[in-house]
Amino acid sequence: MERMFQSMYYACDEHIGLAIDMTVDEQEAAPIVDKVKEEQESLSTTCSFCENEAIYSINP
């Protein structure tokens, strides 16, 4: 059975470590961590793990 992986996570300060750990576990490689751009902030991007505003995007 093939496991489905999320391609990108968004994280608040509280969940950045969890998002990085999950990406490393899934991809077996270090992710790219960027701050959410101002254009995305205006779209109310939320954390993938809670309802807080996302500060970081984590890409495999």
mmCIF file with all atom_site columns, N, CA, C and O in Angstrom:
data_model
loop_
_atom_site.group_PDB
_atom_site.id
_atom_site.type_symbol
_atom_site.label_atom_id
_atom_site.label_alt_id
_atom_site.label_comp_id
_atom_site.label_asym_id
_atom_site.label_entity_id
_atom_site.label_seq_id
_atom_site.pdbx_PDB_ins_code
_atom_site.Cartn_x
_atom_site.Cartn_y
_atom_site.Cartn_z
_atom_site.occupancy
_atom_site.B_iso_or_equiv
_atom_site.pdbx_formal_charge
_atom_site.auth_seq_id
_atom_site.auth_comp_id
_atom_site.auth_asym_id
_atom_site.auth_atom_id
_atom_site.pdbx_PDB_model_num
ATOM 1   N N  . MET A 1 1  ? 0.837  -1.181 0.000  1.00 0.00 ? 1  MET A N  1
ATOM 2   C CA . MET A 1 1  ? 0.000  0.000  0.000  1.00 0.00 ? 1  MET A CA 1
ATOM 3   C C  . MET A 1 1  ? 0.881  1.244  0.000  1.00 0.00 ? 1  MET A C  1
ATOM 4   O O  . MET A 1 1  ? 1.767  1.403  0.824  1.00 0.00 ? 1  MET A O  1
ATOM 5   N N  . GLU A 1 2  ? 0.644  2.122  -0.925 1.00 0.00 ? 2  GLU A N  1
ATOM 6   C CA . GLU A 1 2  ? 1.445  3.341  -1.054 1.00 0.00 ? 2  GLU A CA 1
ATOM 7   C C  . GLU A 1 2  ? 0.989  4.383  -0.039 1.00 0.00 ? 2  GLU A C  1
ATOM 8   O O  . GLU A 1 2  ? -0.195 4.608  0.151  1.00 0.00 ? 2  GLU A O  1
ATOM 9   N N  . ARG A 1 3  ? 1.974  5.027  0.619  1.00 0.00 ? 3  ARG A N  1
ATOM 10  C CA . ARG A 1 3  ? 1.669  6.065  1.593  1.00 0.00 ? 3  ARG A CA 1
ATOM 11  C C  . ARG A 1 3  ? 1.578  7.422  0.903  1.00 0.00 ? 3  ARG A C  1
ATOM 12  O O  . ARG A 1 3  ? 2.409  7.749  0.065  1.00 0.00 ? 3  ARG A O  1
ATOM 13  N N  . MET A 1 4  ? 0.565  8.179  1.227  1.00 0.00 ? 4  MET A N  1
ATOM 14  C CA . MET A 1 4  ? 0.370  9.493  0.643  1.00 0.00 ? 4  MET A CA 1
ATOM 15  C C  . MET A 1 4  ? 1.113  10.536 1.475  1.00 0.00 ? 4  MET A C  1
ATOM 16  O O  . MET A 1 4  ? 0.973  10.550 2.688  1.00 0.00 ? 4  MET A O  1
ATOM 17  N N  . PHE A 1 5  ? 1.907  11.390 0.848  1.00 0.00 ? 5  PHE A N  1
ATOM 18  C CA . PHE A 1 5  ? 2.657  12.424 1.552  1.00 0.00 ? 5  PHE A CA 1
ATOM 19  C C  . PHE A 1 5  ? 2.136  13.795 1.161  1.00 0.00 ? 5  PHE A C  1
ATOM 20  O O  . PHE A 1 5  ? 1.762  14.023 0.021  1.00 0.00 ? 5  PHE A O  1
ATOM 21  N N  . GLN A 1 6  ? 2.144  14.672 2.122  1.00 0.00 ? 6  GLN A N  1
ATOM 22  C CA . GLN A 1 6  ? 1.772  16.050 1.846  1.00 0.00 ? 6  GLN A CA 1
ATOM 23  C C  . GLN A 1 6  ? 2.987  16.719 1.220  1.00 0.00 ? 6  GLN A C  1
ATOM 24  O O  . GLN A 1 6  ? 4.106  16.524 1.659  1.00 0.00 ? 6  GLN A O  1
ATOM 25  N N  . SER A 1 7  ? 2.785  17.531 0.200  1.00 0.00 ? 7  SER A N  1
ATOM 26  C CA . SER A 1 7  ? 3.916  18.132 -0.495 1.00 0.00 ? 7  SER A CA 1
ATOM 27  C C  . SER A 1 7  ? 4.499  19.323 0.248  1.00 0.00 ? 7  SER A C  1
ATOM 28  O O  . SER A 1 7  ? 5.683  19.588 0.132  1.00 0.00 ? 7  SER A O  1
ATOM 29  N N  . MET A 1 8  ? 3.683  20.024 1.033  1.00 0.00 ? 8  MET A N  1
ATOM 30  C CA . MET A 1 8  ? 4.181  21.191 1.745  1.00 0.00 ? 8  MET A CA 1
ATOM 31  C C  . MET A 1 8  ? 3.363  21.391 3.016  1.00 0.00 ? 8  MET A C  1
ATOM 32  O O  . MET A 1 8  ? 2.180  21.102 3.048  1.00 0.00 ? 8  MET A O  1
ATOM 33  N N  . TYR A 1 9  ? 4.047  21.873 4.045  1.00 0.00 ? 9  TYR A N  1
ATOM 34  C CA . TYR A 1 9  ? 3.370  22.215 5.293  1.00 0.00 ? 9  TYR A CA 1
ATOM 35  C C  . TYR A 1 9  ? 3.511  23.706 5.533  1.00 0.00 ? 9  TYR A C  1
ATOM 36  O O  . TYR A 1 9  ? 4.478  24.334 5.065  1.00 0.00 ? 9  TYR A O  1
ATOM 37  N N  . TYR A 1 10 ? 2.574  24.256 6.265  1.00 0.00 ? 10 TYR A N  1
ATOM 38  C CA . TYR A 1 10 ? 2.691  25.607 6.802  1.00 0.00 ? 10 TYR A CA 1
ATOM 39  C C  . TYR A 1 10 ? 2.740  25.454 8.309  1.00 0.00 ? 10 TYR A C  1
ATOM 40  O O  . TYR A 1 10 ? 2.071  24.581 8.866  1.00 0.00 ? 10 TYR A O  1
ATOM 41  N N  . ALA A 1 11 ? 3.548  26.291 8.985  1.00 0.00 ? 11 ALA A N  1
ATOM 42  C CA . ALA A 1 11 ? 3.697  26.134 10.431 1.00 0.00 ? 11 ALA A CA 1
ATOM 43  C C  . ALA A 1 11 ? 3.784  27.474 11.142 1.00 0.00 ? 11 ALA A C  1
ATOM 44  O O  . ALA A 1 11 ? 4.347  28.436 10.627 1.00 0.00 ? 11 ALA A O  1
ATOM 45  N N  . CYS A 1 12 ? 3.235  27.473 12.362 1.00 0.00 ? 12 CYS A N  1
ATOM 46  C CA . CYS A 1 12 ? 3.398  28.606 13.265 1.00 0.00 ? 12 CYS A CA 1
ATOM 47  C C  . CYS A 1 12 ? 4.685  28.366 14.063 1.00 0.00 ? 12 CYS A C  1
ATOM 48  O O  . CYS A 1 12 ? 5.350  27.343 13.878 1.00 0.00 ? 12 CYS A O  1
ATOM 49  N N  . ASP A 1 13 ? 5.049  29.292 14.943 1.00 0.00 ? 13 ASP A N  1
ATOM 50  C CA . ASP A 1 13 ? 6.253  29.120 15.761 1.00 0.00 ? 13 ASP A CA 1
ATOM 51  C C  . ASP A 1 13 ? 6.197  27.844 16.593 1.00 0.00 ? 13 ASP A C  1
ATOM 52  O O  . ASP A 1 13 ? 7.207  27.172 16.787 1.00 0.00 ? 13 ASP A O  1
ATOM 53  N N  . GLU A 1 14 ? 5.023  27.511 17.095 1.00 0.00 ? 14 GLU A N  1
ATOM 54  C CA . GLU A 1 14 ? 4.876  26.340 17.965 1.00 0.00 ? 14 GLU A CA 1
ATOM 55  C C  . GLU A 1 14 ? 5.094  25.021 17.227 1.00 0.00 ? 14 GLU A C  1
ATOM 56  O O  . GLU A 1 14 ? 5.605  24.062 17.800 1.00 0.00 ? 14 GLU A O  1
ATOM 57  N N  . HIS A 1 15 ? 4.725  24.945 15.951 1.00 0.00 ? 15 HIS A N  1
ATOM 58  C CA . HIS A 1 15 ? 4.755  23.677 15.226 1.00 0.00 ? 15 HIS A CA 1
ATOM 59  C C  . HIS A 1 15 ? 5.849  23.564 14.161 1.00 0.00 ? 15 HIS A C  1
ATOM 60  O O  . HIS A 1 15 ? 5.853  22.598 13.398 1.00 0.00 ? 15 HIS A O  1
ATOM 61  N N  . ILE A 1 16 ? 6.779  24.504 14.101 1.00 0.00 ? 16 ILE A N  1
ATOM 62  C CA . ILE A 1 16 ? 7.830  24.443 13.083 1.00 0.00 ? 16 ILE A CA 1
ATOM 63  C C  . ILE A 1 16 ? 8.669  23.172 13.225 1.00 0.00 ? 16 ILE A C  1
ATOM 64  O O  . ILE A 1 16 ? 8.987  22.511 12.237 1.00 0.00 ? 16 ILE A O  1
ATOM 65  N N  . GLY A 1 17 ? 9.001  22.798 14.446 1.00 0.00 ? 17 GLY A N  1
ATOM 66  C CA . GLY A 1 17 ? 9.798  21.583 14.663 1.00 0.00 ? 17 GLY A CA 1
ATOM 67  C C  . GLY A 1 17 ? 9.073  20.336 14.190 1.00 0.00 ? 17 GLY A C  1
ATOM 68  O O  . GLY A 1 17 ? 9.662  19.450 13.564 1.00 0.00 ? 17 GLY A O  1
ATOM 69  N N  . LEU A 1 18 ? 7.776  20.253 14.478 1.00 0.00 ? 18 LEU A N  1
ATOM 70  C CA . LEU A 1 18 ? 6.964  19.110 14.048 1.00 0.00 ? 18 LEU A CA 1
ATOM 71  C C  . LEU A 1 18 ? 6.922  19.028 12.526 1.00 0.00 ? 18 LEU A C  1
ATOM 72  O O  . LEU A 1 18 ? 7.082  17.950 11.944 1.00 0.00 ? 18 LEU A O  1
ATOM 73  N N  . ALA A 1 19 ? 6.732  20.150 11.868 1.00 0.00 ? 19 ALA A N  1
ATOM 74  C CA . ALA A 1 19 ? 6.658  20.170 10.401 1.00 0.00 ? 19 ALA A CA 1
ATOM 75  C C  . ALA A 1 19 ? 7.980  19.721 9.780  1.00 0.00 ? 19 ALA A C  1
ATOM 76  O O  . ALA A 1 19 ? 7.992  18.952 8.816  1.00 0.00 ? 19 ALA A O  1
ATOM 77  N N  . ILE A 1 20 ? 9.088  20.181 10.330 1.00 0.00 ? 20 ILE A N  1
ATOM 78  C CA . ILE A 1 20 ? 10.404 19.773 9.820  1.00 0.00 ? 20 ILE A CA 1
ATOM 79  C C  . ILE A 1 20 ? 10.600 18.276 10.044 1.00 0.00 ? 20 ILE A C  1
ATOM 80  O O  . ILE A 1 20 ? 11.015 17.556 9.132  1.00 0.00 ? 20 ILE A O  1
ATOM 81  N N  . ASP A 1 21 ? 10.300 17.794 11.253 1.00 0.00 ? 21 ASP A N  1
ATOM 82  C CA . ASP A 1 21 ? 10.454 16.365 11.558 1.00 0.00 ? 21 ASP A CA 1
ATOM 83  C C  . ASP A 1 21 ? 9.614  15.501 10.635 1.00 0.00 ? 21 ASP A C  1
ATOM 84  O O  . ASP A 1 21 ? 10.090 14.472 10.130 1.00 0.00 ? 21 ASP A O  1
ATOM 85  N N  . MET A 1 22 ? 8.370  15.900 10.393 1.00 0.00 ? 22 MET A N  1
ATOM 86  C CA . MET A 1 22 ? 7.494  15.113 9.530  1.00 0.00 ? 22 MET A CA 1
ATOM 87  C C  . MET A 1 22 ? 8.006  15.085 8.096  1.00 0.00 ? 22 MET A C  1
ATOM 88  O O  . MET A 1 22 ? 7.982  14.042 7.439  1.00 0.00 ? 22 MET A O  1
ATOM 89  N N  . THR A 1 23 ? 8.506  16.218 7.604  1.00 0.00 ? 23 THR A N  1
ATOM 90  C CA . THR A 1 23 ? 9.030  16.272 6.245  1.00 0.00 ? 23 THR A CA 1
ATOM 91  C C  . THR A 1 23 ? 10.269 15.398 6.112  1.00 0.00 ? 23 THR A C  1
ATOM 92  O O  . THR A 1 23 ? 10.423 14.662 5.130  1.00 0.00 ? 23 THR A O  1
ATOM 93  N N  . VAL A 1 24 ? 11.163 15.448 7.100  1.00 0.00 ? 24 VAL A N  1
ATOM 94  C CA . VAL A 1 24 ? 12.368 14.608 7.067  1.00 0.00 ? 24 VAL A CA 1
ATOM 95  C C  . VAL A 1 24 ? 11.977 13.129 7.099  1.00 0.00 ? 24 VAL A C  1
ATOM 96  O O  . VAL A 1 24 ? 12.521 12.319 6.339  1.00 0.00 ? 24 VAL A O  1
ATOM 97  N N  . ASP A 1 25 ? 11.019 12.766 7.959  1.00 0.00 ? 25 ASP A N  1
ATOM 98  C CA . ASP A 1 25 ? 10.565 11.378 8.022  1.00 0.00 ? 25 ASP A CA 1
ATOM 99  C C  . ASP A 1 25 ? 9.963  10.918 6.696  1.00 0.00 ? 25 ASP A C  1
ATOM 100 O O  . ASP A 1 25 ? 10.207 9.799  6.245  1.00 0.00 ? 25 ASP A O  1
ATOM 101 N N  . GLU A 1 26 ? 9.189  11.779 6.059  1.00 0.00 ? 26 GLU A N  1
ATOM 102 C CA . GLU A 1 26 ? 8.511  11.421 4.820  1.00 0.00 ? 26 GLU A CA 1
ATOM 103 C C  . GLU A 1 26 ? 9.452  11.403 3.619  1.00 0.00 ? 26 GLU A C  1
ATOM 104 O O  . GLU A 1 26 ? 9.388  10.514 2.780  1.00 0.00 ? 26 GLU A O  1
ATOM 105 N N  . GLN A 1 27 ? 10.309 12.404 3.529  1.00 0.00 ? 27 GLN A N  1
ATOM 106 C CA . GLN A 1 27 ? 11.140 12.581 2.337  1.00 0.00 ? 27 GLN A CA 1
ATOM 107 C C  . GLN A 1 27 ? 12.562 12.061 2.492  1.00 0.00 ? 27 GLN A C  1
ATOM 108 O O  . GLN A 1 27 ? 13.300 11.970 1.515  1.00 0.00 ? 27 GLN A O  1
ATOM 109 N N  . GLU A 1 28 ? 12.975 11.812 3.743  1.00 0.00 ? 28 GLU A N  1
ATOM 110 C CA . GLU A 1 28 ? 14.339 11.377 4.053  1.00 0.00 ? 28 GLU A CA 1
ATOM 111 C C  . GLU A 1 28 ? 15.374 12.369 3.525  1.00 0.00 ? 28 GLU A C  1
ATOM 112 O O  . GLU A 1 28 ? 16.442 11.993 3.043  1.00 0.00 ? 28 GLU A O  1
ATOM 113 N N  . ALA A 1 29 ? 15.036 13.638 3.608  1.00 0.00 ? 29 ALA A N  1
ATOM 114 C CA . ALA A 1 29 ? 15.926 14.725 3.192  1.00 0.00 ? 29 ALA A CA 1
ATOM 115 C C  . ALA A 1 29 ? 15.536 15.979 3.956  1.00 0.00 ? 29 ALA A C  1
ATOM 116 O O  . ALA A 1 29 ? 14.403 16.109 4.411  1.00 0.00 ? 29 ALA A O  1
ATOM 117 N N  . ALA A 1 30 ? 16.476 16.888 4.084  1.00 0.00 ? 30 ALA A N  1
ATOM 118 C CA . ALA A 1 30 ? 16.198 18.149 4.776  1.00 0.00 ? 30 ALA A CA 1
ATOM 119 C C  . ALA A 1 30 ? 15.258 19.009 3.928  1.00 0.00 ? 30 ALA A C  1
ATOM 120 O O  . ALA A 1 30 ? 15.436 19.119 2.713  1.00 0.00 ? 30 ALA A O  1
ATOM 121 N N  . PRO A 1 31 ? 14.253 19.611 4.554  1.00 0.00 ? 31 PRO A N  1
ATOM 122 C CA . PRO A 1 31 ? 13.319 20.455 3.813  1.00 0.00 ? 31 PRO A CA 1
ATOM 123 C C  . PRO A 1 31 ? 13.864 21.871 3.619  1.00 0.00 ? 31 PRO A C  1
ATOM 124 O O  . PRO A 1 31 ? 14.842 22.271 4.249  1.00 0.00 ? 31 PRO A O  1
ATOM 125 N N  . ILE A 1 32 ? 13.193 22.614 2.772  1.00 0.00 ? 32 ILE A N  1
ATOM 126 C CA . ILE A 1 32 ? 13.470 24.034 2.589  1.00 0.00 ? 32 ILE A CA 1
ATOM 127 C C  . ILE A 1 32 ? 12.452 24.786 3.433  1.00 0.00 ? 32 ILE A C  1
ATOM 128 O O  . ILE A 1 32 ? 11.248 24.596 3.274  1.00 0.00 ? 32 ILE A O  1
ATOM 129 N N  . VAL A 1 33 ? 12.944 25.624 4.347  1.00 0.00 ? 33 VAL A N  1
ATOM 130 C CA . VAL A 1 33 ? 12.065 26.382 5.239  1.00 0.00 ? 33 VAL A CA 1
ATOM 131 C C  . VAL A 1 33 ? 12.149 27.847 4.854  1.00 0.00 ? 33 VAL A C  1
ATOM 132 O O  . VAL A 1 33 ? 13.232 28.426 4.808  1.00 0.00 ? 33 VAL A O  1
ATOM 133 N N  . ASP A 1 34 ? 11.016 28.435 4.527  1.00 0.00 ? 34 ASP A N  1
ATOM 134 C CA . ASP A 1 34 ? 10.934 29.847 4.154  1.00 0.00 ? 34 ASP A CA 1
ATOM 135 C C  . ASP A 1 34 ? 9.906  30.545 5.022  1.00 0.00 ? 34 ASP A C  1
ATOM 136 O O  . ASP A 1 34 ? 8.964  29.916 5.499  1.00 0.00 ? 34 ASP A O  1
ATOM 137 N N  . LYS A 1 35 ? 10.083 31.844 5.191  1.00 0.00 ? 35 LYS A N  1
ATOM 138 C CA . LYS A 1 35 ? 9.038  32.642 5.851  1.00 0.00 ? 35 LYS A CA 1
ATOM 139 C C  . LYS A 1 35 ? 7.902  32.838 4.854  1.00 0.00 ? 35 LYS A C  1
ATOM 140 O O  . LYS A 1 35 ? 8.137  32.968 3.655  1.00 0.00 ? 35 LYS A O  1
ATOM 141 N N  . VAL A 1 36 ? 6.683  32.842 5.364  1.00 0.00 ? 36 VAL A N  1
ATOM 142 C CA . VAL A 1 36 ? 5.516  33.081 4.518  1.00 0.00 ? 36 VAL A CA 1
ATOM 143 C C  . VAL A 1 36 ? 5.598  34.504 3.988  1.00 0.00 ? 36 VAL A C  1
ATOM 144 O O  . VAL A 1 36 ? 5.834  35.447 4.744  1.00 0.00 ? 36 VAL A O  1
ATOM 145 N N  . LYS A 1 37 ? 5.409  34.652 2.696  1.00 0.00 ? 37 LYS A N  1
ATOM 146 C CA . LYS A 1 37 ? 5.488  35.970 2.071  1.00 0.00 ? 37 LYS A CA 1
ATOM 147 C C  . LYS A 1 37 ? 4.268  36.809 2.412  1.00 0.00 ? 37 LYS A C  1
ATOM 148 O O  . LYS A 1 37 ? 3.204  36.280 2.713  1.00 0.00 ? 37 LYS A O  1
ATOM 149 N N  . GLU A 1 38 ? 4.428  38.104 2.339  1.00 0.00 ? 38 GLU A N  1
ATOM 150 C CA . GLU A 1 38 ? 3.339  39.030 2.683  1.00 0.00 ? 38 GLU A CA 1
ATOM 151 C C  . GLU A 1 38 ? 2.085  38.782 1.859  1.00 0.00 ? 38 GLU A C  1
ATOM 152 O O  . GLU A 1 38 ? 0.980  38.909 2.351  1.00 0.00 ? 38 GLU A O  1
ATOM 153 N N  . GLU A 1 39 ? 2.248  38.388 0.589  1.00 0.00 ? 39 GLU A N  1
ATOM 154 C CA . GLU A 1 39 ? 1.080  38.124 -0.256 1.00 0.00 ? 39 GLU A CA 1
ATOM 155 C C  . GLU A 1 39 ? 0.279  36.947 0.305  1.00 0.00 ? 39 GLU A C  1
ATOM 156 O O  . GLU A 1 39 ? -0.939 36.942 0.268  1.00 0.00 ? 39 GLU A O  1
ATOM 157 N N  . GLN A 1 40 ? 0.972  35.925 0.819  1.00 0.00 ? 40 GLN A N  1
ATOM 158 C CA . GLN A 1 40 ? 0.299  34.764 1.384  1.00 0.00 ? 40 GLN A CA 1
ATOM 159 C C  . GLN A 1 40 ? -0.354 35.117 2.712  1.00 0.00 ? 40 GLN A C  1
ATOM 160 O O  . GLN A 1 40 ? -1.407 34.596 3.044  1.00 0.00 ? 40 GLN A O  1
ATOM 161 N N  . GLU A 1 41 ? 0.286  35.998 3.500  1.00 0.00 ? 41 GLU A N  1
ATOM 162 C CA . GLU A 1 41 ? -0.278 36.399 4.790  1.00 0.00 ? 41 GLU A CA 1
ATOM 163 C C  . GLU A 1 41 ? -1.636 37.055 4.595  1.00 0.00 ? 41 GLU A C  1
ATOM 164 O O  . GLU A 1 41 ? -2.540 36.870 5.398  1.00 0.00 ? 41 GLU A O  1
ATOM 165 N N  . SER A 1 42 ? -1.787 37.825 3.520  1.00 0.00 ? 42 SER A N  1
ATOM 166 C CA . SER A 1 42 ? -3.058 38.496 3.277  1.00 0.00 ? 42 SER A CA 1
ATOM 167 C C  . SER A 1 42 ? -4.169 37.496 2.952  1.00 0.00 ? 42 SER A C  1
ATOM 168 O O  . SER A 1 42 ? -5.340 37.797 3.059  1.00 0.00 ? 42 SER A O  1
ATOM 169 N N  . LEU A 1 43 ? -3.787 36.271 2.576  1.00 0.00 ? 43 LEU A N  1
ATOM 170 C CA . LEU A 1 43 ? -4.766 35.226 2.284  1.00 0.00 ? 43 LEU A CA 1
ATOM 171 C C  . LEU A 1 43 ? -5.088 34.405 3.536  1.00 0.00 ? 43 LEU A C  1
ATOM 172 O O  . LEU A 1 43 ? -5.756 33.385 3.459  1.00 0.00 ? 43 LEU A O  1
ATOM 173 N N  . SER A 1 44 ? -4.585 34.821 4.692  1.00 0.00 ? 44 SER A N  1
ATOM 174 C CA . SER A 1 44 ? -4.833 34.151 5.971  1.00 0.00 ? 44 SER A CA 1
ATOM 175 C C  . SER A 1 44 ? -4.383 32.691 5.945  1.00 0.00 ? 44 SER A C  1
ATOM 176 O O  . SER A 1 44 ? -5.153 31.786 6.228  1.00 0.00 ? 44 SER A O  1
ATOM 177 N N  . THR A 1 45 ? -3.139 32.465 5.574  1.00 0.00 ? 45 THR A N  1
ATOM 178 C CA . THR A 1 45 ? -2.576 31.126 5.579  1.00 0.00 ? 45 THR A CA 1
ATOM 179 C C  . THR A 1 45 ? -2.464 30.641 7.018  1.00 0.00 ? 45 THR A C  1
ATOM 180 O O  . THR A 1 45 ? -1.891 31.316 7.854  1.00 0.00 ? 45 THR A O  1
ATOM 181 N N  . THR A 1 46 ? -3.015 29.461 7.299  1.00 0.00 ? 46 THR A N  1
ATOM 182 C CA . THR A 1 46 ? -2.980 28.934 8.662  1.00 0.00 ? 46 THR A CA 1
ATOM 183 C C  . THR A 1 46 ? -2.012 27.757 8.760  1.00 0.00 ? 46 THR A C  1
ATOM 184 O O  . THR A 1 46 ? -1.687 27.101 7.762  1.00 0.00 ? 46 THR A O  1
ATOM 185 N N  . CYS A 1 47 ? -1.584 27.511 9.973  1.00 0.00 ? 47 CYS A N  1
ATOM 186 C CA . CYS A 1 47 ? -0.705 26.396 10.298 1.00 0.00 ? 47 CYS A CA 1
ATOM 187 C C  . CYS A 1 47 ? -1.387 25.087 9.900  1.00 0.00 ? 47 CYS A C  1
ATOM 188 O O  . CYS A 1 47 ? -2.594 24.939 10.059 1.00 0.00 ? 47 CYS A O  1
ATOM 189 N N  . SER A 1 48 ? -0.605 24.136 9.407  1.00 0.00 ? 48 SER A N  1
ATOM 190 C CA . SER A 1 48 ? -1.141 22.829 9.029  1.00 0.00 ? 48 SER A CA 1
ATOM 191 C C  . SER A 1 48 ? -1.533 21.978 10.234 1.00 0.00 ? 48 SER A C  1
ATOM 192 O O  . SER A 1 48 ? -2.176 20.945 10.076 1.00 0.00 ? 48 SER A O  1
ATOM 193 N N  . PHE A 1 49 ? -1.162 22.429 11.444 1.00 0.00 ? 49 PHE A N  1
ATOM 194 C CA . PHE A 1 49 ? -1.379 21.629 12.647 1.00 0.00 ? 49 PHE A CA 1
ATOM 195 C C  . PHE A 1 49 ? -2.312 22.282 13.660 1.00 0.00 ? 49 PHE A C  1
ATOM 196 O O  . PHE A 1 49 ? -2.708 21.656 14.637 1.00 0.00 ? 49 PHE A O  1
ATOM 197 N N  . CYS A 1 50 ? -2.630 23.550 13.455 1.00 0.00 ? 50 CYS A N  1
ATOM 198 C CA . CYS A 1 50 ? -3.554 24.255 14.341 1.00 0.00 ? 50 CYS A CA 1
ATOM 199 C C  . CYS A 1 50 ? -4.190 25.401 13.551 1.00 0.00 ? 50 CYS A C  1
ATOM 200 O O  . CYS A 1 50 ? -3.981 25.510 12.353 1.00 0.00 ? 50 CYS A O  1
ATOM 201 N N  . GLU A 1 51 ? -4.905 26.247 14.204 1.00 0.00 ? 51 GLU A N  1
ATOM 202 C CA . GLU A 1 51 ? -5.590 27.346 13.523 1.00 0.00 ? 51 GLU A CA 1
ATOM 203 C C  . GLU A 1 51 ? -4.826 28.670 13.600 1.00 0.00 ? 51 GLU A C  1
ATOM 204 O O  . GLU A 1 51 ? -5.333 29.701 13.158 1.00 0.00 ? 51 GLU A O  1
ATOM 205 N N  . ASN A 1 52 ? -3.603 28.650 14.129 1.00 0.00 ? 52 ASN A N  1
ATOM 206 C CA . ASN A 1 52 ? -2.801 29.874 14.220 1.00 0.00 ? 52 ASN A CA 1
ATOM 207 C C  . ASN A 1 52 ? -2.302 30.302 12.845 1.00 0.00 ? 52 ASN A C  1
ATOM 208 O O  . ASN A 1 52 ? -2.235 29.491 11.915 1.00 0.00 ? 52 ASN A O  1
ATOM 209 N N  . GLU A 1 53 ? -1.935 31.561 12.729 1.00 0.00 ? 53 GLU A N  1
ATOM 210 C CA . GLU A 1 53 ? -1.385 32.077 11.482 1.00 0.00 ? 53 GLU A CA 1
ATOM 211 C C  . GLU A 1 53 ? -0.039 31.414 11.197 1.00 0.00 ? 53 GLU A C  1
ATOM 212 O O  . GLU A 1 53 ? 0.810  31.288 12.080 1.00 0.00 ? 53 GLU A O  1
ATOM 213 N N  . ALA A 1 54 ? 0.155  30.989 9.961  1.00 0.00 ? 54 ALA A N  1
ATOM 214 C CA . ALA A 1 54 ? 1.416  30.362 9.558  1.00 0.00 ? 54 ALA A CA 1
ATOM 215 C C  . ALA A 1 54 ? 2.491  31.430 9.394  1.00 0.00 ? 54 ALA A C  1
ATOM 216 O O  . ALA A 1 54 ? 2.241  32.508 8.860  1.00 0.00 ? 54 ALA A O  1
ATOM 217 N N  . ILE A 1 55 ? 3.680  31.108 9.865  1.00 0.00 ? 55 ILE A N  1
ATOM 218 C CA . ILE A 1 55 ? 4.825  31.996 9.730  1.00 0.00 ? 55 ILE A CA 1
ATOM 219 C C  . ILE A 1 55 ? 5.833  31.406 8.732  1.00 0.00 ? 55 ILE A C  1
ATOM 220 O O  . ILE A 1 55 ? 6.549  32.128 8.057  1.00 0.00 ? 55 ILE A O  1
ATOM 221 N N  . TYR A 1 56 ? 5.843  30.079 8.625  1.00 0.00 ? 56 TYR A N  1
ATOM 222 C CA . TYR A 1 56 ? 6.810  29.379 7.778  1.00 0.00 ? 56 TYR A CA 1
ATOM 223 C C  . TYR A 1 56 ? 6.124  28.447 6.803  1.00 0.00 ? 56 TYR A C  1
ATOM 224 O O  . TYR A 1 56 ? 5.079  27.878 7.100  1.00 0.00 ? 56 TYR A O  1
ATOM 225 N N  . SER A 1 57 ? 6.751  28.267 5.626  1.00 0.00 ? 57 SER A N  1
ATOM 226 C CA . SER A 1 57 ? 6.357  27.210 4.705  1.00 0.00 ? 57 SER A CA 1
ATOM 227 C C  . SER A 1 57 ? 7.506  26.207 4.664  1.00 0.00 ? 57 SER A C  1
ATOM 228 O O  . SER A 1 57 ? 8.672  26.596 4.654  1.00 0.00 ? 57 SER A O  1
ATOM 229 N N  . ILE A 1 58 ? 7.168  24.929 4.698  1.00 0.00 ? 58 ILE A N  1
ATOM 230 C CA . ILE A 1 58 ? 8.165  23.864 4.721  1.00 0.00 ? 58 ILE A CA 1
ATOM 231 C C  . ILE A 1 58 ? 7.952  23.022 3.481  1.00 0.00 ? 58 ILE A C  1
ATOM 232 O O  . ILE A 1 58 ? 6.922  22.364 3.320  1.00 0.00 ? 58 ILE A O  1
ATOM 233 N N  . ASN A 1 59 ? 8.945  23.025 2.592  1.00 0.00 ? 59 ASN A N  1
ATOM 234 C CA . ASN A 1 59 ? 8.857  22.326 1.316  1.00 0.00 ? 59 ASN A CA 1
ATOM 235 C C  . ASN A 1 59 ? 9.867  21.182 1.277  1.00 0.00 ? 59 ASN A C  1
ATOM 236 O O  . ASN A 1 59 ? 11.003 21.348 1.712  1.00 0.00 ? 59 ASN A O  1
ATOM 237 N N  . PRO A 1 60 ? 9.466  20.045 0.711  1.00 0.00 ? 60 PRO A N  1
ATOM 238 C CA . PRO A 1 60 ? 10.419 18.911 0.605  1.00 0.00 ? 60 PRO A CA 1
ATOM 239 C C  . PRO A 1 60 ? 11.526 19.208 -0.381 1.00 0.00 ? 60 PRO A C  1
ATOM 240 O O  . PRO A 1 60 ? 11.446 20.069 -1.183 1.00 0.00 ? 60 PRO A O  1
#
